[in-house]
Short mmCIF file of C-alpha atoms in Angstrom, two decimals:
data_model
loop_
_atom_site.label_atom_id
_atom_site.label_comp_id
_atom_site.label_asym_id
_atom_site.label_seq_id
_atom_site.Cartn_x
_atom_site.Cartn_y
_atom_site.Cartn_z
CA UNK A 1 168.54 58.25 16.78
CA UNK A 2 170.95 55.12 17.79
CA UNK A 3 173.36 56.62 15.47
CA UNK A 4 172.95 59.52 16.53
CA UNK A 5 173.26 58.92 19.82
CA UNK A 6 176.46 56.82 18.90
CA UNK A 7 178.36 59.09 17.33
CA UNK A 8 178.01 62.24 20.25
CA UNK A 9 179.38 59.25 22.37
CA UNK A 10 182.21 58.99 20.20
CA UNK A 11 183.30 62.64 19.36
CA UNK A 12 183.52 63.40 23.42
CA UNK A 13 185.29 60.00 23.78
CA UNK A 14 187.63 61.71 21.39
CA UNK A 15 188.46 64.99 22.39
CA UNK A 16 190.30 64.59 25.43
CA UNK A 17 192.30 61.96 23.12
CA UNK A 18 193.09 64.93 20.23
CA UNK A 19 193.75 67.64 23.21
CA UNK A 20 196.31 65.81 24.62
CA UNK A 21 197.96 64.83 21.24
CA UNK A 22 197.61 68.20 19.62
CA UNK A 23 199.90 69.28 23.48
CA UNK A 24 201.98 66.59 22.58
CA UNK A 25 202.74 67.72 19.10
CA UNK A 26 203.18 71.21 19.55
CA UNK A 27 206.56 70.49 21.62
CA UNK A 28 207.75 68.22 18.43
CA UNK A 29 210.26 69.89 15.86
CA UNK A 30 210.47 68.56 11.92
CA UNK A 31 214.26 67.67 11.44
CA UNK A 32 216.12 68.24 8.41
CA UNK A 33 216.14 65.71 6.28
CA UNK A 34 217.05 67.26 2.93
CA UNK A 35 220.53 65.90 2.96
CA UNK A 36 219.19 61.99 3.99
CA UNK A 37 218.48 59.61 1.58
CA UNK A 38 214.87 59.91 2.16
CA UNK A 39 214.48 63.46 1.18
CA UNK A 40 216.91 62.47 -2.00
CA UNK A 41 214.86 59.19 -2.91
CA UNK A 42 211.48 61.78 -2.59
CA UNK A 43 212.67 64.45 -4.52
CA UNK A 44 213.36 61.60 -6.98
CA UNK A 45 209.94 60.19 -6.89
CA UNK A 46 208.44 63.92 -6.99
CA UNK A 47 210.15 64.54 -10.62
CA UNK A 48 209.58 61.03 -11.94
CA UNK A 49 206.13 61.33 -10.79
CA UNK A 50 206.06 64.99 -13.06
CA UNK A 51 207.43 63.71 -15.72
CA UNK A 52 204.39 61.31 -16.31
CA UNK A 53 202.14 64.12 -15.68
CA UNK A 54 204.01 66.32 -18.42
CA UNK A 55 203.66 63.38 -20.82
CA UNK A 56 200.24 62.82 -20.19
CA UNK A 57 198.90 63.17 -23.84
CA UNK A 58 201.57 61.20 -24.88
CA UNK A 59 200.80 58.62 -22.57
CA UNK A 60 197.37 58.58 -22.28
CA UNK A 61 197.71 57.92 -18.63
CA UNK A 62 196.15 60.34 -16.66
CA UNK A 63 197.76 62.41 -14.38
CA UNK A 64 196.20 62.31 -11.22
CA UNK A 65 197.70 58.47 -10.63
CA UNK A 66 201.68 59.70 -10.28
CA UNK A 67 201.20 61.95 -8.28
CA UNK A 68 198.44 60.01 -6.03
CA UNK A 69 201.56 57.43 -5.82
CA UNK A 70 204.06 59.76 -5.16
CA UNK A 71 202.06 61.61 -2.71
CA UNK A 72 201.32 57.40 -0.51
CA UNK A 73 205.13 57.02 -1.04
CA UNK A 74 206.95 60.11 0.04
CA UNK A 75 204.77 60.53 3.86
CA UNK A 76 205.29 56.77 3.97
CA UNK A 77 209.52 57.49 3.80
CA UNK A 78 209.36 60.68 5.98
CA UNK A 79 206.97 58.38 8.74
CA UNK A 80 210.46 55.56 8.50
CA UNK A 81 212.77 58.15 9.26
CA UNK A 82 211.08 60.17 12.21
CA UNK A 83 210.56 55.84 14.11
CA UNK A 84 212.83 57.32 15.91
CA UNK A 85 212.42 60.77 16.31
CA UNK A 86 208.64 61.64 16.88
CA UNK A 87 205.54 60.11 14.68
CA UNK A 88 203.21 62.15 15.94
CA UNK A 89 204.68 65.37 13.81
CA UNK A 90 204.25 63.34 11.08
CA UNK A 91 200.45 63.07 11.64
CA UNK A 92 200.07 66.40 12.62
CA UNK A 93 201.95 67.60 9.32
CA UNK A 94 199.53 65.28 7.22
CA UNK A 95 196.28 66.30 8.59
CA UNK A 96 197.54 70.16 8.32
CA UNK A 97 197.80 69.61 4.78
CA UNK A 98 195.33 67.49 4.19
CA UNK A 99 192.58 70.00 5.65
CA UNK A 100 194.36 72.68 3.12
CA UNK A 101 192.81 70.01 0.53
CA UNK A 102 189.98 69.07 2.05
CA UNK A 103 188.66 72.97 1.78
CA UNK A 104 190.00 72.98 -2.05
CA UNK A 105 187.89 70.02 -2.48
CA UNK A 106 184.62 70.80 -1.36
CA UNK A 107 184.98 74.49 -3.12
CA UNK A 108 185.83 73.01 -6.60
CA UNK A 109 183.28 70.20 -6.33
CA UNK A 110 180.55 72.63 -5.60
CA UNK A 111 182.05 74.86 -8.76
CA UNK A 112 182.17 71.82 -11.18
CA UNK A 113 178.79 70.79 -10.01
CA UNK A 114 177.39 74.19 -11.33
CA UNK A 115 179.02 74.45 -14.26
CA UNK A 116 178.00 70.48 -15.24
CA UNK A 117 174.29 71.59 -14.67
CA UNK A 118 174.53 74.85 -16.61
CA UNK A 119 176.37 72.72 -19.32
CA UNK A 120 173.43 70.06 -18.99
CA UNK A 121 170.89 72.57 -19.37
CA UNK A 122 172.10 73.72 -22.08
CA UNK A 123 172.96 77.20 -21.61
CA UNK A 124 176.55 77.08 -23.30
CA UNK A 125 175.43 75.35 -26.47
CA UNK A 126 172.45 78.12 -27.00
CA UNK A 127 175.58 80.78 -26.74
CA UNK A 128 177.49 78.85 -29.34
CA UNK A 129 174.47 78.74 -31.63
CA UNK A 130 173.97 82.46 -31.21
CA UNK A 131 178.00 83.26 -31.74
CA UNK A 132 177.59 81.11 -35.25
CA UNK A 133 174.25 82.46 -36.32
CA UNK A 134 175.15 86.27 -36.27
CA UNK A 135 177.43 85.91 -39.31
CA UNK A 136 181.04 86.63 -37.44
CA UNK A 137 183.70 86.75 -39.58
CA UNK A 138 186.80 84.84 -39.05
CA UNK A 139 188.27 88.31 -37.13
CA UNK A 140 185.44 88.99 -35.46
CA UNK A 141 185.02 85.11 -34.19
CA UNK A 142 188.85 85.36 -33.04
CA UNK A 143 188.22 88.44 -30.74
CA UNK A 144 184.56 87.93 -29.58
CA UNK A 145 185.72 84.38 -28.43
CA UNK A 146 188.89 85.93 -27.19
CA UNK A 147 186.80 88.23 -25.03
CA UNK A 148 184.21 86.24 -23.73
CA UNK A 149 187.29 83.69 -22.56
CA UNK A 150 188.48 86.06 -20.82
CA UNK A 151 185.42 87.71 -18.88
CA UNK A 152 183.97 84.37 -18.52
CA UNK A 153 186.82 82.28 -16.71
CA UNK A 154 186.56 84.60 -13.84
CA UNK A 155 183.69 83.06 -13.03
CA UNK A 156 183.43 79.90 -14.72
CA UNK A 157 187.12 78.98 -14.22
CA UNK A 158 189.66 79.03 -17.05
CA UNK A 159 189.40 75.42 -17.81
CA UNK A 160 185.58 75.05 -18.57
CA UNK A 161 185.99 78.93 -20.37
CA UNK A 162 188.57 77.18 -22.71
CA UNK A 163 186.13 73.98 -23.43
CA UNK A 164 183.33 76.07 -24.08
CA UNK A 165 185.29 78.70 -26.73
CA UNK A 166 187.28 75.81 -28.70
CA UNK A 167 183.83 74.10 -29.04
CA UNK A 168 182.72 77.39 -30.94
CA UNK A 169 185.94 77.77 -32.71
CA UNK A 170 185.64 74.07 -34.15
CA UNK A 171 181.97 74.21 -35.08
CA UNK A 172 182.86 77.31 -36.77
CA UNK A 173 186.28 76.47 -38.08
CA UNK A 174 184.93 73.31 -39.86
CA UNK A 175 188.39 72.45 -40.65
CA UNK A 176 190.31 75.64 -41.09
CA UNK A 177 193.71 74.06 -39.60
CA UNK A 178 194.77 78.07 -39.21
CA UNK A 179 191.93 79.44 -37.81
CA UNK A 180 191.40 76.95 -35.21
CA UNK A 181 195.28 76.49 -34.40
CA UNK A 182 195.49 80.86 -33.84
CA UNK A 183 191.76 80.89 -31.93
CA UNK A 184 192.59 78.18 -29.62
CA UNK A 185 196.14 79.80 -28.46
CA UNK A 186 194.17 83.21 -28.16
CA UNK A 187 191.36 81.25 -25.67
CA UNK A 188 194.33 79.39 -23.90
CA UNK A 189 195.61 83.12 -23.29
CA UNK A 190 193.13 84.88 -22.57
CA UNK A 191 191.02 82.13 -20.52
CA UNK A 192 194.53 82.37 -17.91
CA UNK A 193 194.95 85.78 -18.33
CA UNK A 194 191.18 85.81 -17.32
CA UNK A 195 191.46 83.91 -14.07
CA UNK A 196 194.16 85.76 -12.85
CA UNK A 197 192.32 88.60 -11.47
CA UNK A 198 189.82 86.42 -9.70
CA UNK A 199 189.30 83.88 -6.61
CA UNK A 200 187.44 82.06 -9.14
CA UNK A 201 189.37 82.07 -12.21
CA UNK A 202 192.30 79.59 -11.64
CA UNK A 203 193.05 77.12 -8.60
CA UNK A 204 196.20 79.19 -7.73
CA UNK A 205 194.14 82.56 -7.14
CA UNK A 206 191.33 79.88 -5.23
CA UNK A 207 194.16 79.15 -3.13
CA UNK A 208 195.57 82.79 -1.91
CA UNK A 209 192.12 83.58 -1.18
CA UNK A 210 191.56 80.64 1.01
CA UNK A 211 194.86 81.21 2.49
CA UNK A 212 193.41 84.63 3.27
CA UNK A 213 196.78 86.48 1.81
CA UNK A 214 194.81 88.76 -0.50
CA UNK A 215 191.47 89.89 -0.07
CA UNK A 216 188.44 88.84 -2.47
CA UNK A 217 188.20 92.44 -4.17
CA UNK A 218 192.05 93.09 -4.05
CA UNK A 219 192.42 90.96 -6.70
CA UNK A 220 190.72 92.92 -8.85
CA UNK A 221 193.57 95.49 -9.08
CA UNK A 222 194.94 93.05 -11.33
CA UNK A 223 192.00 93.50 -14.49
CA UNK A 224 194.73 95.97 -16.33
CA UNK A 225 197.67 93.89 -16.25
CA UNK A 226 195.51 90.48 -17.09
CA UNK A 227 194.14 92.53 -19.92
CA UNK A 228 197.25 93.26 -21.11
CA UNK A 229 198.82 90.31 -21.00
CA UNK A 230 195.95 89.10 -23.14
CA UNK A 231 195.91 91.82 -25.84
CA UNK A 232 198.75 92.05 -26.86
CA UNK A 233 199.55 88.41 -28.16
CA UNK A 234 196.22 88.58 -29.46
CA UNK A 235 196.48 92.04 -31.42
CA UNK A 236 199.76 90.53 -32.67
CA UNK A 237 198.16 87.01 -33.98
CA UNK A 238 195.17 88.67 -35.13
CA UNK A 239 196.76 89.66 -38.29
CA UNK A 240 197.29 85.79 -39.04
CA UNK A 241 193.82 85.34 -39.08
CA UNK A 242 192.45 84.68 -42.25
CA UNK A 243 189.68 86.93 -44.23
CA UNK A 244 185.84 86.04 -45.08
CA UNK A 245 182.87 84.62 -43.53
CA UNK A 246 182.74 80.89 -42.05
CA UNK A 247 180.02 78.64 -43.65
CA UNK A 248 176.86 78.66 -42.49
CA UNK A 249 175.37 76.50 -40.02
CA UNK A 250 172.73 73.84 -41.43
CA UNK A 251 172.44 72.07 -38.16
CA UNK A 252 169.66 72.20 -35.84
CA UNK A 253 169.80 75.27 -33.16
CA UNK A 254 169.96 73.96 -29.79
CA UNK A 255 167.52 75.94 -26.99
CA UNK A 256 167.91 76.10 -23.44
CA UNK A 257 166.14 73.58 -21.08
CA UNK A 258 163.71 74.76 -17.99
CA UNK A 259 165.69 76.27 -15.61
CA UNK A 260 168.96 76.53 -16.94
CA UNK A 261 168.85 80.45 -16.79
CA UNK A 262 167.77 80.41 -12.93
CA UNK A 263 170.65 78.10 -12.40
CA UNK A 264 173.42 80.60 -13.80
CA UNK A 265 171.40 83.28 -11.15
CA UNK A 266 172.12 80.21 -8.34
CA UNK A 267 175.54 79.97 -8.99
CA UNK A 268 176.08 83.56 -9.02
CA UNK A 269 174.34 83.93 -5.34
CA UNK A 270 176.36 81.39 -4.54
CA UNK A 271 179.60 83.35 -5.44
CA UNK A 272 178.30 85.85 -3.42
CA UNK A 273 177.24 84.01 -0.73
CA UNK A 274 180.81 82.70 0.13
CA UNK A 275 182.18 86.00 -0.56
CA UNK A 276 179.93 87.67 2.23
CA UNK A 277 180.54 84.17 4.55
CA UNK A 278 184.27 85.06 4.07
CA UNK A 279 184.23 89.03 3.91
CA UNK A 280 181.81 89.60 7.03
CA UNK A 281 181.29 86.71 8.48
CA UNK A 282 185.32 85.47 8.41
CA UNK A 283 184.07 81.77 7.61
CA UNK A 284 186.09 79.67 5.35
CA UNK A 285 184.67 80.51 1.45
CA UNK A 286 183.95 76.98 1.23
CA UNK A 287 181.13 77.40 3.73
CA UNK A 288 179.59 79.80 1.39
CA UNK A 289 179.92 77.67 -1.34
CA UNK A 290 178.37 74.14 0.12
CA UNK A 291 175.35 76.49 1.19
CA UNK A 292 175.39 77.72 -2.17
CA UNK A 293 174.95 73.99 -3.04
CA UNK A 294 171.93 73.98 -1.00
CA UNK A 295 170.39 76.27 -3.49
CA UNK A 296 170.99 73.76 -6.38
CA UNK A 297 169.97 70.66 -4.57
CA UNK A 298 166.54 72.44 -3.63
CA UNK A 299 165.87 74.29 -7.04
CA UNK A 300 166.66 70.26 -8.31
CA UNK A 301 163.92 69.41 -6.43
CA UNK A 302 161.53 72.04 -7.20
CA UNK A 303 161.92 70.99 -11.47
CA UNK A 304 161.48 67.32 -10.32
CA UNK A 305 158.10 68.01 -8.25
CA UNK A 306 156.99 70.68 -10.73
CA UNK A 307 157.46 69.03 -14.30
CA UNK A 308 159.96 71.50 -15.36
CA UNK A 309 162.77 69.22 -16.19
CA UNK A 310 161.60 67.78 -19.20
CA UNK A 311 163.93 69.74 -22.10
CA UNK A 312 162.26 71.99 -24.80
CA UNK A 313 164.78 71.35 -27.93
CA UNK A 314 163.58 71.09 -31.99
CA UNK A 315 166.06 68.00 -31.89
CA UNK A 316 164.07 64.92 -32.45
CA UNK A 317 165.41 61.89 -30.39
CA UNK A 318 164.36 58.29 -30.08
CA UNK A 319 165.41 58.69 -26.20
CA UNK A 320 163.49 59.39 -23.10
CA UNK A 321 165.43 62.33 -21.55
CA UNK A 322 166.50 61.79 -18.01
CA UNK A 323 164.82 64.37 -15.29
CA UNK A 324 167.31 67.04 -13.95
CA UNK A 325 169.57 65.00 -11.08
CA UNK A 326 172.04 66.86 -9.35
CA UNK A 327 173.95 64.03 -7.97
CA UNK A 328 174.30 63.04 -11.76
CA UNK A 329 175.88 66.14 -12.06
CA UNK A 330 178.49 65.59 -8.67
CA UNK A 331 179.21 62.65 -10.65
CA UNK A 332 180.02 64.08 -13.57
CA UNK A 333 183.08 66.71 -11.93
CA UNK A 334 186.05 66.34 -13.17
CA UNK A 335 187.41 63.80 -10.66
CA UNK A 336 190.57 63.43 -12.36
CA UNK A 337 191.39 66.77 -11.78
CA UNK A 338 190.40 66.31 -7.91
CA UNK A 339 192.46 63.69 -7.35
CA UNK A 340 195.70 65.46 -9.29
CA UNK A 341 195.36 68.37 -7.00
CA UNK A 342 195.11 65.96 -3.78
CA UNK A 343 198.62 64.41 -4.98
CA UNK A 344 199.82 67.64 -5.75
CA UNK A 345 198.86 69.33 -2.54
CA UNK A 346 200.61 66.06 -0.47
CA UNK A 347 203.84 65.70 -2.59
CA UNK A 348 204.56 69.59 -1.97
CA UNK A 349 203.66 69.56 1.46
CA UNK A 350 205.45 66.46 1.86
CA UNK A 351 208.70 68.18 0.36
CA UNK A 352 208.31 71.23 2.55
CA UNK A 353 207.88 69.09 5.86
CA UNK A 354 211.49 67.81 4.36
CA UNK A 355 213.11 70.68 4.02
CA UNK A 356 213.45 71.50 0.38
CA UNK A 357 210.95 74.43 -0.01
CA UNK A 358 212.99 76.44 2.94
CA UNK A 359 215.90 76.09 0.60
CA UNK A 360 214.20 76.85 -2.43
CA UNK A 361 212.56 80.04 -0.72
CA UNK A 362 216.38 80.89 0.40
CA UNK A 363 217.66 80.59 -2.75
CA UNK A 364 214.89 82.25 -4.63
CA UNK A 365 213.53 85.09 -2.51
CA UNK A 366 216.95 85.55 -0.29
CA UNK A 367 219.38 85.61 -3.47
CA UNK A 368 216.91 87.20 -6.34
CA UNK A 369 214.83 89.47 -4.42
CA UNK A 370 210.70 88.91 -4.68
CA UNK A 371 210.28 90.40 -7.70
CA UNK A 372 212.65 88.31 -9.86
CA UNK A 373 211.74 85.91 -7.69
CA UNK A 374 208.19 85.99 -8.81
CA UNK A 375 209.08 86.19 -12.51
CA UNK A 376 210.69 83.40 -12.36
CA UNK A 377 207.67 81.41 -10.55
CA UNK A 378 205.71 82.46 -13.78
CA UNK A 379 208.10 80.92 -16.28
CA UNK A 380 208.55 77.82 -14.35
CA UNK A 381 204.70 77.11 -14.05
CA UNK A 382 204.89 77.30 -18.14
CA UNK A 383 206.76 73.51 -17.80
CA UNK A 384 205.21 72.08 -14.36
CA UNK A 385 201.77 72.94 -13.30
CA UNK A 386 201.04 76.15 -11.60
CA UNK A 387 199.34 74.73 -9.01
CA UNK A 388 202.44 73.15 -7.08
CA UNK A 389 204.12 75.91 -8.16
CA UNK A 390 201.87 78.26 -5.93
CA UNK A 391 201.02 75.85 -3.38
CA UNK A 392 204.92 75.63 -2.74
CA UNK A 393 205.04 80.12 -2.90
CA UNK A 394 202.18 79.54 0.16
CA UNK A 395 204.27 76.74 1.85
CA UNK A 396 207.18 78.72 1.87
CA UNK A 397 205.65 81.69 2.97
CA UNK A 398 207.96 84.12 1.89
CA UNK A 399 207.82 88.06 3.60
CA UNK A 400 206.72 89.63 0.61
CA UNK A 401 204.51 93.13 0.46
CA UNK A 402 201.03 92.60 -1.36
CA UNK A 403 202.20 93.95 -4.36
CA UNK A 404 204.90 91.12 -4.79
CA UNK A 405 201.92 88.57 -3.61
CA UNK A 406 199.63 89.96 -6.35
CA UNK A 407 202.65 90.06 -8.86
CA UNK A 408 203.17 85.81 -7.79
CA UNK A 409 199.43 85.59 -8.12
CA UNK A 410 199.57 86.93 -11.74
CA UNK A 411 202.70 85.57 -12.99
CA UNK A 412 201.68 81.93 -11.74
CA UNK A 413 198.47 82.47 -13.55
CA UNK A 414 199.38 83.77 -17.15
CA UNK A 415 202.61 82.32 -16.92
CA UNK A 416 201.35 78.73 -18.30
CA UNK A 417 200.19 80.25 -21.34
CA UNK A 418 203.85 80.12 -22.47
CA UNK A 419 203.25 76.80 -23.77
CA UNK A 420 200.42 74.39 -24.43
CA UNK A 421 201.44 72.11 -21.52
CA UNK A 422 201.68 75.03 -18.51
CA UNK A 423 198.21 75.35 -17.94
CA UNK A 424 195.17 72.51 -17.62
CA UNK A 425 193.33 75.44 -20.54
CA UNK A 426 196.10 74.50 -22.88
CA UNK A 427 196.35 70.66 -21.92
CA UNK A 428 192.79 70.11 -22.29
CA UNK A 429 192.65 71.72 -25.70
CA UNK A 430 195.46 69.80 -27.17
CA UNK A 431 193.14 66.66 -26.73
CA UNK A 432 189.71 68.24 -27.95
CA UNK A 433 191.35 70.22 -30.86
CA UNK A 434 193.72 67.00 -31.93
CA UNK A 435 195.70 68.15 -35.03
CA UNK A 436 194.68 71.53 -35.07
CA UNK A 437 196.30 72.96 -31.67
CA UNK A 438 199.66 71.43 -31.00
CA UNK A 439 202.51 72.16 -28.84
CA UNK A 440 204.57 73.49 -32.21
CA UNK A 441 201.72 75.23 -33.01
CA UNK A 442 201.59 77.61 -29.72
CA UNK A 443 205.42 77.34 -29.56
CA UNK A 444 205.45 79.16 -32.74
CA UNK A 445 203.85 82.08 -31.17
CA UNK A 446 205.87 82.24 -28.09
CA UNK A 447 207.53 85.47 -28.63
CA UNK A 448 204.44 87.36 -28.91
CA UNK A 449 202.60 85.73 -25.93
CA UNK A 450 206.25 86.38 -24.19
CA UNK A 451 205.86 89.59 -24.81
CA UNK A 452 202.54 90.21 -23.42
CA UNK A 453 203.70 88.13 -20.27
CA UNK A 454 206.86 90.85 -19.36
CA UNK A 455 203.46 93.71 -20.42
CA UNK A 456 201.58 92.44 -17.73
CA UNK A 457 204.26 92.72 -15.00
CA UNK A 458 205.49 96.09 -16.01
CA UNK A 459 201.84 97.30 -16.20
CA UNK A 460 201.59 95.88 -12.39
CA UNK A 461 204.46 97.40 -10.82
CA UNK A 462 203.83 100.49 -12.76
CA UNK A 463 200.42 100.51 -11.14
CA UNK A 464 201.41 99.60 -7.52
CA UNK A 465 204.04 102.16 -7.92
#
């Protein structure tokens, strides 16, 4: 109650403090500072930064810590050269983008969270099992896996989607350099191509949703062109794919643990609870979503108190399994990847409250017109990360009609699938598939991924008239 008590005091100390500050910096301007040598010596740490998130593999450093130090070192120049001018703007830029974050944060967590306790209880190794034990031939593996990338990452994001399906591919593949190589650029593919026509599927659509640019079911108006974009590369590699049957699995079949089926039902209420908190309610979706955590944290409980967490596998093991914990499974997000986009989301937004995103939205929208404009946002996120990419379309802000915002949406999406280093699907498969999917290896089948990337748009604009 002390506490309590103590921190009521504090918050209405506080608010006559932040009302007259947020007065003060409404009447403050940003000044231009993209011809200083702060903005130069920034954009300089923003591409030496990328360039040790590009060589990441290489490396071996991960790439969350550039771009963390870029992002402490480019607000601390901008805060030396407005001493003089007006800190406060400074701060007030800072926490606007840090809140943009903050919302990113809390949304992914409570994503990662579910997909770590579906992944604990099994769920995704009982559907591998089941893919391997039906006799699929090579074919048939390539498309079913193909498929199921691409109608699960909607939901499950295109990252964990592309995990999942190379796991299959290699327990299948057992080896077959060719296989494996042509299966994992078909997931990579069709895993992007999958998140592009949902709020769920890839960070960038996440972040037009938040941004409120494009409503939740809107997005949907872009299942043709995603499809496309993912059939045709794959019709095109399919005839690489070599004949017969796989060899059978001898290993033990893995079974799903208590509750893991309930779980997938709690993450899809909690979809739809953030949906409705945004759709009728016109809350943040991240409201929806740390409710939706409520769900897990009391069905947690529930196979704690009720004895339901012990697992049911025919695996023999000399270890006591732990009980279902679902801070265990908070733990076990992909922090890495949390941090990265913090950096990300701080270095951009430190660049626009420069200056260098109005010129870039000048030269890009102004002199190419949106729609080249947007093409060209695709092929760029196939070398640097689609997420600055888009977070910099948003900072700009460009005066584009919803078609052009649905065109950026898909061609930042599919775009990284261009190369095995333009999306996280791709990066994170180069390091589980070592030796089987390289860089050389999906560069090799450029032209026909290339191909279904230009399909895509001309399938758009031919739709949106």
């Amino acid at each position: 109650m002390y506490i309590l008590v103590k921190v009521i005091t504090l918050l209405l100390l506080a608010m006559p403090a932040v009302a007259s500050s947020t007065q003060t910096m409404a009447s403050n301007e940003a000044i231009d500072l993209t011809g200083h040598w702060v903005g130069l010596v920034s954009l300089a740490i923003f591409v030496t930064a990328y360039v040790f998130v590009i060589l990441e593999e290489k490396l071996h450093l991960r790439k969350s810590k550039p771009v963390l130090l870029a992002a402490g070192l480019i607000w601390a120049l901008i805060a030396i050269a407005y001493r003089d001018h007006s800190s406060l703007a400074v701060e007030h830029a800072i926490r606007h983008n840090f809140l943009e974050y903050a919302e990113l944060f809390f949304f992914l967590l409570v994503a990662m969270t579910y997909i770590n306790s579906i992944i604990e209880r099994g769920v995704f190794d009982a559907l591998r099992d089941w893919l391997i034990e039906n006799g699929f031939t090579y074919k048939g593996l390539f498309w079913f896996t193909g498929i199921l990338a691409f109608f699960i990452s909607p939901i499950a994001d295109n990252l964990t989607t592309a995990l999942i399906m190379c796991a299959v591919v290699m327990t299948v593949g057992q080896g077959h350099k060719q296989f494996i190589n042509i299966s994992c650029i078909n997931i990579v593919v069709a895993a992007n191509a999958g998140g592009a026509f949902s709020p769920f599927g890839d960070i960038t659509t996440l972040m037009v949703w938040q941004k409120g640019i494009i409503e939740f079911f809107t997005f949907f108006q872009l299942f043709i062109p995603a499809a496309v974009n993912f059939l045709i590369p794959a019709f095109i590699m399919s005839f690489a794919i070599p004949t017969g049957l796989p060899p059978a699995n001898n290993g033990q079949k893995a079974s799903i643990k208590p509750g893991g089926l309930a779980i997938v039902g709690l993450f899809i209420a909690t979809i739809c609870t953030a949906v409705s908190f945004h759709q009728f309610l016109h809350l943040p979706p991240v409201f929806g979503m740390m409710t939706g955590l409520a769900y897990l944290k009391f069905y947690g409980f529930y196979l704690r108190k009720a004895g339901h967490d012990a697992p049911q596998s025919s695996i023999p093991t000399d270890r006591p399994e732990k009980p279902f914990d679902i801070f265990e499974r908070v733990a076990h997000a992909e922090w890495d990847t949390l941090f990265f986009f913090y950096g990300v989301i701080m270095v951009v937004g430190g660049l626009g409250f420069i200056g260098y995103l109005e010129l870039a939205s000048v030269a890009m929208y102004g002199e190419l017109g949106p729609t080249m404009a947007n093409i060209v946002v695709g092929l760029l996120s196939a070398v640097v990360d689609n997420i600055p990419v888009m977070f910099a379309v948003l900072t700009m802000q460009p005066d584009m009609s919803q078609t052009q915002w649905l065109l950026v949406t898909l061609t930042a999406g599919v775009g990284g699938s261009l190369l095995s280093i333009g999306s996280a699907a791709g990066v994170a498969l180069m390091g589980q598939a070592r030796g089987y999917y390289t860089f050389f290896g999906h560069l090799k089948w450029l032209p026909a991924i290339a191909l279904g990337y230009a399909g895509s748009i001309y399938v758009h604009l031919l739709i949106q008239g």
